[in-house]
PDB file of C-alpha atoms in Angstrom:
ATOM      1  CA  GLU A  24      51.803 -36.335  68.724  1.00 71.00           C
ATOM      2  CA  GLU A  25      55.355 -36.048  67.589  1.00 77.00           C
ATOM      3  CA  ALA A  26      56.707 -38.149  70.578  1.00 80.00           C
ATOM      4  CA  SER A  27      53.937 -40.891  69.814  1.00 76.00           C
ATOM      5  CA  ALA A  28      54.847 -40.926  66.203  1.00 81.00           C
ATOM      6  CA  ALA A  29      58.547 -41.307  66.986  1.00 81.00           C
ATOM      7  CA  CYS A  30      57.911 -44.179  69.465  1.00 68.00           C
ATOM      8  CA  LYS A  31      55.822 -45.917  66.788  1.00 74.00           C
ATOM      9  CA  ARG A  32      58.572 -45.543  64.208  1.00 80.00           C
ATOM     10  CA  ILE A  33      61.060 -47.176  66.504  1.00 75.00           C
ATOM     11  CA  ILE A  34      58.683 -50.070  67.333  1.00 75.00           C
ATOM     12  CA  ALA A  35      58.095 -50.751  63.653  1.00 73.00           C
ATOM     13  CA  LYS A  36      61.731 -50.487  62.650  1.00 71.00           C
ATOM     14  CA  TYR A  37      63.268 -52.378  65.430  1.00 70.00           C
ATOM     15  CA  PRO A  38      60.845 -55.139  66.509  1.00 74.00           C
ATOM     16  CA  ASN A  39      61.556 -57.334  69.559  1.00 74.00           C
ATOM     17  CA  THR A  40      64.503 -55.193  70.627  1.00 74.00           C
ATOM     18  CA  ASN A  41      65.333 -53.303  73.822  1.00 79.00           C
ATOM     19  CA  GLU A  42      64.800 -50.019  71.843  1.00 80.00           C
ATOM     20  CA  SER A  43      61.402 -51.277  70.778  1.00 71.00           C
ATOM     21  CA  HIS A  44      60.469 -52.285  74.292  1.00 77.00           C
ATOM     22  CA  GLU A  45      61.365 -48.986  75.758  1.00 82.00           C
ATOM     23  CA  ALA A  46      59.593 -47.011  72.968  1.00 75.00           C
ATOM     24  CA  LEU A  47      56.483 -49.131  73.657  1.00 70.00           C
ATOM     25  CA  MET A  48      56.740 -48.261  77.376  1.00 76.00           C
ATOM     26  CA  GLN A  49      57.185 -44.592  76.515  1.00 78.00           C
ATOM     27  CA  LEU A  50      54.156 -44.821  74.136  1.00 76.00           C
ATOM     28  CA  LYS A  51      52.159 -46.259  77.022  1.00 79.00           C
ATOM     29  CA  ASN A  52      52.965 -43.450  79.290  1.00 76.00           C
ATOM     30  CA  ILE A  53      52.085 -40.844  76.618  1.00 80.00           C
ATOM     31  CA  SER A  54      48.822 -42.546  75.965  1.00 79.00           C
ATOM     32  CA  VAL A  55      47.789 -42.569  79.581  1.00 79.00           C
ATOM     33  CA  ALA A  56      48.729 -38.921  80.080  1.00 83.00           C
ATOM     34  CA  GLN A  57      46.955 -38.013  76.892  1.00 81.00           C
ATOM     35  CA  HIS A  58      43.825 -40.076  77.621  1.00 75.00           C
ATOM     36  CA  LYS A  59      44.345 -42.176  74.548  1.00 81.00           C
ATOM     37  CA  VAL A  60      44.391 -45.670  76.196  1.00 81.00           C
ATOM     38  CA  ASP A  61      41.979 -47.083  73.575  1.00 81.00           C
ATOM     39  CA  ASP A  62      44.276 -45.914  70.677  1.00 81.00           C
ATOM     40  CA  TYR A  63      47.278 -47.443  72.351  1.00 76.00           C
ATOM     41  CA  LEU A  64      45.576 -50.884  73.010  1.00 79.00           C
ATOM     42  CA  ALA A  65      44.334 -50.840  69.348  1.00 79.00           C
ATOM     43  CA  PHE A  66      47.963 -50.152  68.128  1.00 75.00           C
ATOM     44  CA  VAL A  67      49.487 -52.827  70.405  1.00 72.00           C
ATOM     45  CA  LYS A  68      47.354 -55.419  68.767  1.00 76.00           C
ATOM     46  CA  GLN A  69      49.270 -54.872  65.623  1.00 75.00           C
ATOM     47  CA  VAL A  70      52.707 -55.313  67.455  1.00 73.00           C
ATOM     48  CA  PRO A  71      54.069 -58.888  67.625  1.00 70.00           C
ATOM     49  CA  ASP A  72      54.516 -60.335  71.177  1.00 70.00           C
ATOM     50  CA  ALA A  73      53.177 -57.006  72.650  1.00 67.00           C
ATOM     51  CA  GLU A  74      49.760 -58.187  73.896  1.00 76.00           C
ATOM     52  CA  VAL A  75      48.483 -56.140  77.023  1.00 80.00           C
ATOM     53  CA  SER A  76      46.894 -58.404  79.656  1.00 82.00           C
ATOM     54  CA  VAL A  77      43.395 -57.629  81.062  1.00 86.00           C
ATOM     55  CA  ALA A  78      45.190 -56.438  84.301  1.00 90.00           C
ATOM     56  CA  GLY A  79      47.283 -54.037  82.182  1.00 89.00           C
ATOM     57  CA  GLN A  80      44.437 -52.662  80.363  1.00 89.00           C
ATOM     58  CA  ASP A  81      42.635 -52.251  83.783  1.00 93.00           C
ATOM     59  CA  SER A  82      45.595 -50.279  85.183  1.00 92.00           C
ATOM     60  CA  MET A  83      46.065 -48.028  82.140  1.00 90.00           C
ATOM     61  CA  THR A  84      42.282 -47.232  81.991  1.00 93.00           C
ATOM     62  CA  TYR A  85      42.174 -46.339  85.609  1.00 94.00           C
ATOM     63  CA  GLU A  86      45.463 -44.302  85.473  1.00 93.00           C
ATOM     64  CA  ALA A  87      44.030 -42.157  82.655  1.00 93.00           C
ATOM     65  CA  ALA A  88      41.032 -41.370  84.628  1.00 94.00           C
ATOM     66  CA  GLU A  89      43.040 -40.658  87.759  1.00 95.00           C
ATOM     67  CA  VAL A  90      45.102 -38.069  85.717  1.00 94.00           C
ATOM     68  CA  PHE A  91      41.920 -36.019  85.164  1.00 95.00           C
ATOM     69  CA  TYR A  92      41.020 -36.263  88.783  1.00 96.00           C
ATOM     70  CA  THR A  93      44.327 -35.043  90.039  1.00 95.00           C
ATOM     71  CA  GLN A  94      44.161 -32.136  87.570  1.00 94.00           C
ATOM     72  CA  GLY A  95      40.879 -31.109  89.059  1.00 95.00           C
ATOM     73  CA  ASN A  96      38.888 -31.901  85.904  1.00 96.00           C
ATOM     74  CA  CYS A  97      36.028 -33.718  87.684  1.00 96.00           C
ATOM     75  CA  ASP A  98      33.560 -33.747  84.861  1.00 96.00           C
ATOM     76  CA  ALA A  99      36.102 -35.690  82.677  1.00 95.00           C
ATOM     77  CA  ALA A 100      37.213 -37.806  85.594  1.00 96.00           C
ATOM     78  CA  MET A 101      33.667 -38.912  86.451  1.00 96.00           C
ATOM     79  CA  LYS A 102      32.977 -39.887  82.819  1.00 96.00           C
ATOM     80  CA  ASP A 103      36.267 -41.990  82.698  1.00 95.00           C
ATOM     81  CA  PHE A 104      35.692 -43.590  86.100  1.00 97.00           C
ATOM     82  CA  ASP A 105      32.220 -44.538  84.918  1.00 96.00           C
ATOM     83  CA  LYS A 106      33.657 -46.006  81.843  1.00 95.00           C
ATOM     84  CA  TYR A 107      36.394 -47.938  83.817  1.00 96.00           C
ATOM     85  CA  LEU A 108      33.881 -49.516  86.301  1.00 97.00           C
ATOM     86  CA  LYS A 109      31.559 -50.560  83.467  1.00 96.00           C
ATOM     87  CA  LYS A 110      34.408 -51.987  81.467  1.00 94.00           C
ATOM     88  CA  PHE A 111      36.029 -54.077  84.164  1.00 94.00           C
ATOM     89  CA  SER A 112      33.545 -56.054  86.377  1.00 92.00           C
ATOM     90  CA  ASN A 113      36.348 -56.861  88.774  1.00 93.00           C
ATOM     91  CA  ALA A 114      38.188 -53.644  88.548  1.00 96.00           C
ATOM     92  CA  ILE A 115      41.516 -53.726  90.393  1.00 95.00           C
ATOM     93  CA  PHE A 116      41.039 -50.072  91.410  1.00 97.00           C
ATOM     94  CA  ALA A 117      37.384 -50.106  92.124  1.00 97.00           C
ATOM     95  CA  VAL A 118      37.798 -48.766  95.580  1.00 98.00           C
ATOM     96  CA  ASN A 119      39.838 -45.822  94.319  1.00 98.00           C
ATOM     97  CA  ALA A 120      37.475 -45.144  91.366  1.00 98.00           C
ATOM     98  CA  ASN A 121      34.407 -45.153  93.558  1.00 98.00           C
ATOM     99  CA  TYR A 122      35.972 -42.896  96.141  1.00 98.00           C
ATOM    100  CA  TYR A 123      37.106 -40.379  93.654  1.00 98.00           C
ATOM    101  CA  ARG A 124      33.902 -40.436  91.590  1.00 98.00           C
ATOM    102  CA  SER A 125      31.888 -39.845  94.804  1.00 98.00           C
ATOM    103  CA  ASP A 126      34.278 -37.088  95.816  1.00 97.00           C
ATOM    104  CA  CYS A 127      33.579 -35.242  92.551  1.00 97.00           C
ATOM    105  CA  LEU A 128      29.907 -35.719  92.838  1.00 97.00           C
ATOM    106  CA  ARG A 129      29.966 -34.343  96.455  1.00 97.00           C
ATOM    107  CA  ARG A 130      32.006 -31.348  95.403  1.00 95.00           C
ATOM    108  CA  SER A 131      29.483 -30.600  92.581  1.00 95.00           C
ATOM    109  CA  GLY A 132      26.572 -30.763  95.161  1.00 96.00           C
ATOM    110  CA  LYS A 133      25.201 -34.013  93.994  1.00 97.00           C
ATOM    111  CA  TYR A 134      25.023 -35.471  97.496  1.00 97.00           C
ATOM    112  CA  GLU A 135      22.558 -38.323  96.945  1.00 97.00           C
ATOM    113  CA  ASP A 136      24.451 -39.615  93.926  1.00 97.00           C
ATOM    114  CA  ALA A 137      27.775 -39.521  95.821  1.00 98.00           C
ATOM    115  CA  LEU A 138      26.524 -41.889  98.602  1.00 98.00           C
ATOM    116  CA  PRO A 139      26.657 -45.152  96.730  1.00 97.00           C
ATOM    117  CA  GLY A 140      30.338 -44.882  95.907  1.00 98.00           C
ATOM    118  CA  TYR A 141      31.144 -43.973  99.589  1.00 98.00           C
ATOM    119  CA  GLU A 142      29.177 -47.053 100.625  1.00 97.00           C
ATOM    120  CA  PHE A 143      30.947 -49.225  98.196  1.00 97.00           C
ATOM    121  CA  VAL A 144      34.297 -48.051  99.691  1.00 98.00           C
ATOM    122  CA  LEU A 145      32.958 -48.756 103.296  1.00 97.00           C
ATOM    123  CA  ALA A 146      31.713 -52.143 102.433  1.00 96.00           C
ATOM    124  CA  ARG A 147      35.442 -53.173 101.828  1.00 95.00           C
ATOM    125  CA  PRO A 148      38.033 -53.937 104.476  1.00 94.00           C
ATOM    126  CA  LYS A 149      39.570 -50.814 105.964  1.00 93.00           C
ATOM    127  CA  ASN A 150      41.504 -49.013 103.336  1.00 94.00           C
ATOM    128  CA  LEU A 151      43.231 -45.831 102.503  1.00 95.00           C
ATOM    129  CA  PHE A 152      39.858 -44.083 101.938  1.00 97.00           C
ATOM    130  CA  SER A 153      37.890 -45.420 104.854  1.00 96.00           C
ATOM    131  CA  GLU A 154      38.130 -42.488 107.142  1.00 96.00           C
ATOM    132  CA  ASN A 155      37.241 -39.907 104.553  1.00 97.00           C
ATOM    133  CA  ALA A 156      34.596 -42.076 103.157  1.00 97.00           C
ATOM    134  CA  LEU A 157      32.940 -42.283 106.448  1.00 97.00           C
ATOM    135  CA  LEU A 158      33.350 -38.524 107.153  1.00 97.00           C
ATOM    136  CA  ASN A 159      31.783 -37.649 103.843  1.00 98.00           C
ATOM    137  CA  ALA A 160      29.018 -40.192 103.910  1.00 98.00           C
ATOM    138  CA  ALA A 161      28.064 -39.221 107.465  1.00 98.00           C
ATOM    139  CA  SER A 162      28.239 -35.469 106.563  1.00 98.00           C
ATOM    140  CA  ILE A 163      25.911 -36.069 103.555  1.00 98.00           C
ATOM    141  CA  GLN A 164      23.362 -37.985 105.540  1.00 98.00           C
ATOM    142  CA  LEU A 165      23.387 -35.156 108.139  1.00 98.00           C
ATOM    143  CA  ARG A 166      22.998 -32.608 105.520  1.00 97.00           C
ATOM    144  CA  LEU A 167      20.052 -34.560 104.036  1.00 97.00           C
ATOM    145  CA  LYS A 168      18.517 -34.691 107.626  1.00 98.00           C
ATOM    146  CA  ARG A 169      18.842 -38.386 107.917  1.00 98.00           C
ATOM    147  CA  TYR A 170      19.968 -38.169 111.479  1.00 98.00           C
ATOM    148  CA  GLN A 171      19.959 -41.905 112.468  1.00 98.00           C
ATOM    149  CA  GLU A 172      22.021 -42.917 109.587  1.00 97.00           C
ATOM    150  CA  ALA A 173      24.304 -40.082 110.023  1.00 98.00           C
ATOM    151  CA  ALA A 174      24.877 -40.731 113.759  1.00 98.00           C
ATOM    152  CA  ALA A 175      25.698 -44.347 113.028  1.00 97.00           C
ATOM    153  CA  ARG A 176      28.342 -43.364 110.640  1.00 97.00           C
ATOM    154  CA  PHE A 177      29.799 -40.811 112.807  1.00 98.00           C
ATOM    155  CA  VAL A 178      30.076 -43.341 115.694  1.00 98.00           C
ATOM    156  CA  GLU A 179      31.824 -45.722 113.341  1.00 97.00           C
ATOM    157  CA  LEU A 180      34.122 -42.807 112.251  1.00 97.00           C
ATOM    158  CA  GLU A 181      35.139 -42.081 115.901  1.00 96.00           C
ATOM    159  CA  ARG A 182      35.829 -45.904 116.398  1.00 95.00           C
ATOM    160  CA  ILE A 183      38.221 -46.340 113.530  1.00 94.00           C
ATOM    161  CA  ALA A 184      39.634 -42.804 112.975  1.00 95.00           C
ATOM    162  CA  GLU A 185      43.369 -42.324 113.267  1.00 94.00           C
ATOM    163  CA  VAL A 186      43.422 -38.653 112.360  1.00 93.00           C
ATOM    164  CA  LYS A 187      42.702 -36.318 115.343  1.00 92.00           C
ATOM    165  CA  GLU A 188      40.635 -33.940 113.142  1.00 93.00           C
ATOM    166  CA  ASN A 189      38.502 -36.864 111.983  1.00 95.00           C
ATOM    167  CA  ILE A 190      37.859 -37.987 115.639  1.00 95.00           C
ATOM    168  CA  SER A 191      36.792 -34.483 116.487  1.00 94.00           C
ATOM    169  CA  ALA A 192      34.522 -34.226 113.554  1.00 95.00           C
ATOM    170  CA  ALA A 193      32.886 -37.518 114.376  1.00 97.00           C
ATOM    171  CA  ARG A 194      32.077 -36.397 117.831  1.00 97.00           C
ATOM    172  CA  VAL A 195      30.653 -33.027 116.549  1.00 96.00           C
ATOM    173  CA  GLY A 196      28.601 -34.875 114.015  1.00 97.00           C
ATOM    174  CA  GLN A 197      27.151 -37.130 116.764  1.00 98.00           C
ATOM    175  CA  LEU A 198      26.393 -34.128 118.894  1.00 97.00           C
ATOM    176  CA  ARG A 199      24.322 -32.421 115.986  1.00 97.00           C
ATOM    177  CA  CYS A 200      22.526 -35.650 115.124  1.00 98.00           C
ATOM    178  CA  TYR A 201      21.498 -36.490 118.854  1.00 97.00           C
ATOM    179  CA  GLY A 202      20.461 -32.911 119.301  1.00 95.00           C
ATOM    180  CA  LYS A 203      18.014 -33.232 116.259  1.00 96.00           C
ATOM    181  CA  LEU A 204      16.868 -36.584 117.436  1.00 97.00           C
ATOM    182  CA  ASP A 205      16.229 -35.310 121.031  1.00 95.00           C
ATOM    183  CA  ASP A 206      18.431 -38.174 122.479  1.00 96.00           C
ATOM    184  CA  CYS A 207      19.525 -36.249 125.555  1.00 94.00           C
ATOM    185  CA  THR A 208      21.357 -39.147 127.106  1.00 95.00           C
ATOM    186  CA  LYS A 209      23.689 -39.462 124.040  1.00 97.00           C
ATOM    187  CA  THR A 210      23.794 -35.699 123.664  1.00 96.00           C
ATOM    188  CA  VAL A 211      25.115 -35.036 127.089  1.00 95.00           C
ATOM    189  CA  SER A 212      27.552 -37.957 126.734  1.00 96.00           C
ATOM    190  CA  ILE A 213      29.180 -36.729 123.536  1.00 97.00           C
ATOM    191  CA  SER A 214      29.119 -33.051 124.706  1.00 95.00           C
ATOM    192  CA  GLU A 215      31.182 -34.065 127.788  1.00 93.00           C
ATOM    193  CA  LYS A 216      33.785 -35.761 125.281  1.00 94.00           C
ATOM    194  CA  ILE A 217      33.877 -32.544 123.159  1.00 94.00           C
ATOM    195  CA  LEU A 218      34.207 -30.219 126.152  1.00 91.00           C
ATOM    196  CA  ALA A 219      37.105 -32.382 127.512  1.00 91.00           C
ATOM    197  CA  GLU A 220      39.136 -31.885 124.302  1.00 88.00           C
ATOM    198  CA  SER A 221      42.071 -29.476 124.494  1.00 83.00           C
ATOM    199  CA  GLY A 222      42.110 -26.306 122.360  1.00 86.00           C
ATOM    200  CA  ILE A 223      38.329 -26.726 121.441  1.00 86.00           C
ATOM    201  CA  ASP A 224      36.978 -23.939 119.128  1.00 87.00           C
ATOM    202  CA  LYS A 225      34.842 -21.343 121.105  1.00 85.00           C
ATOM    203  CA  GLU A 226      31.914 -21.719 118.874  1.00 85.00           C
ATOM    204  CA  LEU A 227      31.820 -25.527 119.179  1.00 90.00           C
ATOM    205  CA  GLN A 228      32.291 -25.218 122.909  1.00 88.00           C
ATOM    206  CA  GLY A 229      29.216 -23.015 123.069  1.00 87.00           C
ATOM    207  CA  GLU A 230      27.158 -25.359 120.875  1.00 90.00           C
ATOM    208  CA  ALA A 231      28.123 -28.326 123.104  1.00 92.00           C
ATOM    209  CA  GLN A 232      27.292 -26.484 126.281  1.00 90.00           C
ATOM    210  CA  LEU A 233      24.051 -25.209 124.830  1.00 90.00           C
ATOM    211  CA  LEU A 234      22.777 -28.669 123.617  1.00 93.00           C
ATOM    212  CA  ALA A 235      23.795 -30.179 127.131  1.00 93.00           C
ATOM    213  CA  ALA A 236      22.250 -27.415 128.999  1.00 91.00           C
ATOM    214  CA  ARG A 237      18.953 -27.828 127.239  1.00 92.00           C
ATOM    215  CA  CYS A 238      18.963 -31.468 128.052  1.00 93.00           C
ATOM    216  CA  TYR A 239      19.597 -30.794 131.797  1.00 90.00           C
ATOM    217  CA  LEU A 240      16.834 -28.286 131.884  1.00 90.00           C
ATOM    218  CA  GLY A 241      14.481 -30.720 130.115  1.00 89.00           C
ATOM    219  CA  SER A 242      15.284 -33.556 132.493  1.00 88.00           C
ATOM    220  CA  GLY A 243      14.982 -31.380 135.589  1.00 85.00           C
ATOM    221  CA  GLU A 244      18.701 -31.331 136.410  1.00 89.00           C
ATOM    222  CA  LEU A 245      18.429 -27.732 137.310  1.00 89.00           C
ATOM    223  CA  GLN A 246      21.796 -27.126 138.978  1.00 88.00           C
ATOM    224  CA  LYS A 247      23.746 -28.641 136.080  1.00 89.00           C
ATOM    225  CA  ALA A 248      21.482 -26.552 133.652  1.00 87.00           C
ATOM    226  CA  LYS A 249      22.199 -23.482 135.715  1.00 88.00           C
ATOM    227  CA  THR A 250      25.926 -23.990 135.612  1.00 88.00           C
ATOM    228  CA  SER A 251      25.953 -24.416 131.857  1.00 87.00           C
ATOM    229  CA  PHE A 252      23.583 -21.562 131.057  1.00 86.00           C
ATOM    230  CA  ALA A 253      25.600 -19.308 133.496  1.00 87.00           C
ATOM    231  CA  ALA A 254      28.793 -19.973 131.433  1.00 85.00           C
ATOM    232  CA  LEU A 255      27.028 -19.336 128.245  1.00 84.00           C
ATOM    233  CA  SER A 256      25.360 -16.113 129.388  1.00 82.00           C
ATOM    234  CA  LYS A 257      28.850 -14.534 129.569  1.00 79.00           C
ATOM    235  CA  ARG A 258      29.602 -15.239 125.954  1.00 70.00           C
ATOM    236  CA  ALA A 259      29.672 -12.628 123.180  1.00 57.00           C
ATOM    237  CA  SER A 260      26.938 -14.174 121.038  1.00 64.00           C
ATOM    238  CA  SER A 261      23.738 -12.257 121.630  1.00 65.00           C
ATOM    239  CA  GLU A 262      21.654 -15.323 120.560  1.00 74.00           C
ATOM    240  CA  LEU A 263      23.263 -17.629 123.153  1.00 76.00           C
ATOM    241  CA  THR A 264      23.231 -14.834 125.778  1.00 80.00           C
ATOM    242  CA  ALA A 265      19.491 -14.177 125.372  1.00 81.00           C
ATOM    243  CA  GLU A 266      18.565 -17.946 125.538  1.00 81.00           C
ATOM    244  CA  SER A 267      20.861 -18.430 128.501  1.00 84.00           C
ATOM    245  CA  LYS A 268      19.528 -15.499 130.538  1.00 84.00           C
ATOM    246  CA  TYR A 269      16.009 -16.492 129.737  1.00 85.00           C
ATOM    247  CA  SER A 270      16.746 -20.079 130.875  1.00 86.00           C
ATOM    248  CA  LEU A 271      18.523 -18.845 134.004  1.00 83.00           C
ATOM    249  CA  ALA A 272      15.431 -16.752 134.969  1.00 86.00           C
ATOM    250  CA  LEU A 273      13.214 -19.822 134.349  1.00 86.00           C
ATOM    251  CA  ILE A 274      15.416 -22.000 136.574  1.00 83.00           C
ATOM    252  CA  GLU A 275      15.183 -19.368 139.190  1.00 82.00           C
ATOM    253  CA  TYR A 276      11.408 -19.456 138.931  1.00 80.00           C
ATOM    254  CA  MET A 277      11.317 -23.274 139.031  1.00 83.00           C
ATOM    255  CA  GLN A 278      13.492 -23.234 142.227  1.00 78.00           C
ATOM    256  CA  ASN A 279      11.157 -20.668 143.746  1.00 74.00           C
ATOM    257  CA  ASN A 280      14.017 -18.062 143.775  1.00 68.00           C
ATOM    258  CA  PHE A 281      11.753 -15.012 143.365  1.00 60.00           C
TER     259      PHE A 281
END
């Protein structure tokens, strides 16, 4: 408060000087940091030749909301992002605001409410948030058991992703969606991609092998199924081991090896 008052005294005492302009800039920065943008804009109206453009008001309002987000105060950030997007119909930072708002909603477990913001980001040309927006939107659709929608988003993520971890996540997401959709052609195809990755996590390796093995068994490709289940039967997981041994016994029966 003391800093703001000092700036205002300089602005009033030395109008249209370098000192006044510097004080006005300092007051602007203080107002953004303290989330008092409306107070600043009201004050500026009383200062000669200091009108703030619509673009300037847009930037200040967004920056104040972003401060809350970077501080981890999602409740306040969401409130201010809502205010910002309603106030400026053609908001300069609409993509940023929608992404950050949705990120806060997702973190708080409001998955359905988070989707529109991510979709807004994805409807724009590829941008800084595209990869994570795709990953989060796809993951939410998967969580909500909308497997077709999720799979489509994961496919798009694999296509555009530049971050290695996102490419892997896109493939894993596809694997789980196609498994739920009983789409064996795509399940086997994506499992082969996953299993070809270097340094693959053991649990993920087992998941990919299991889903592919089930498909091989269901389509009558018994030798491929046998190979996959044999590998799985040697793993530590009792659940995987039990299913694998049962399936191996079933394959032996189907091949008349009894």
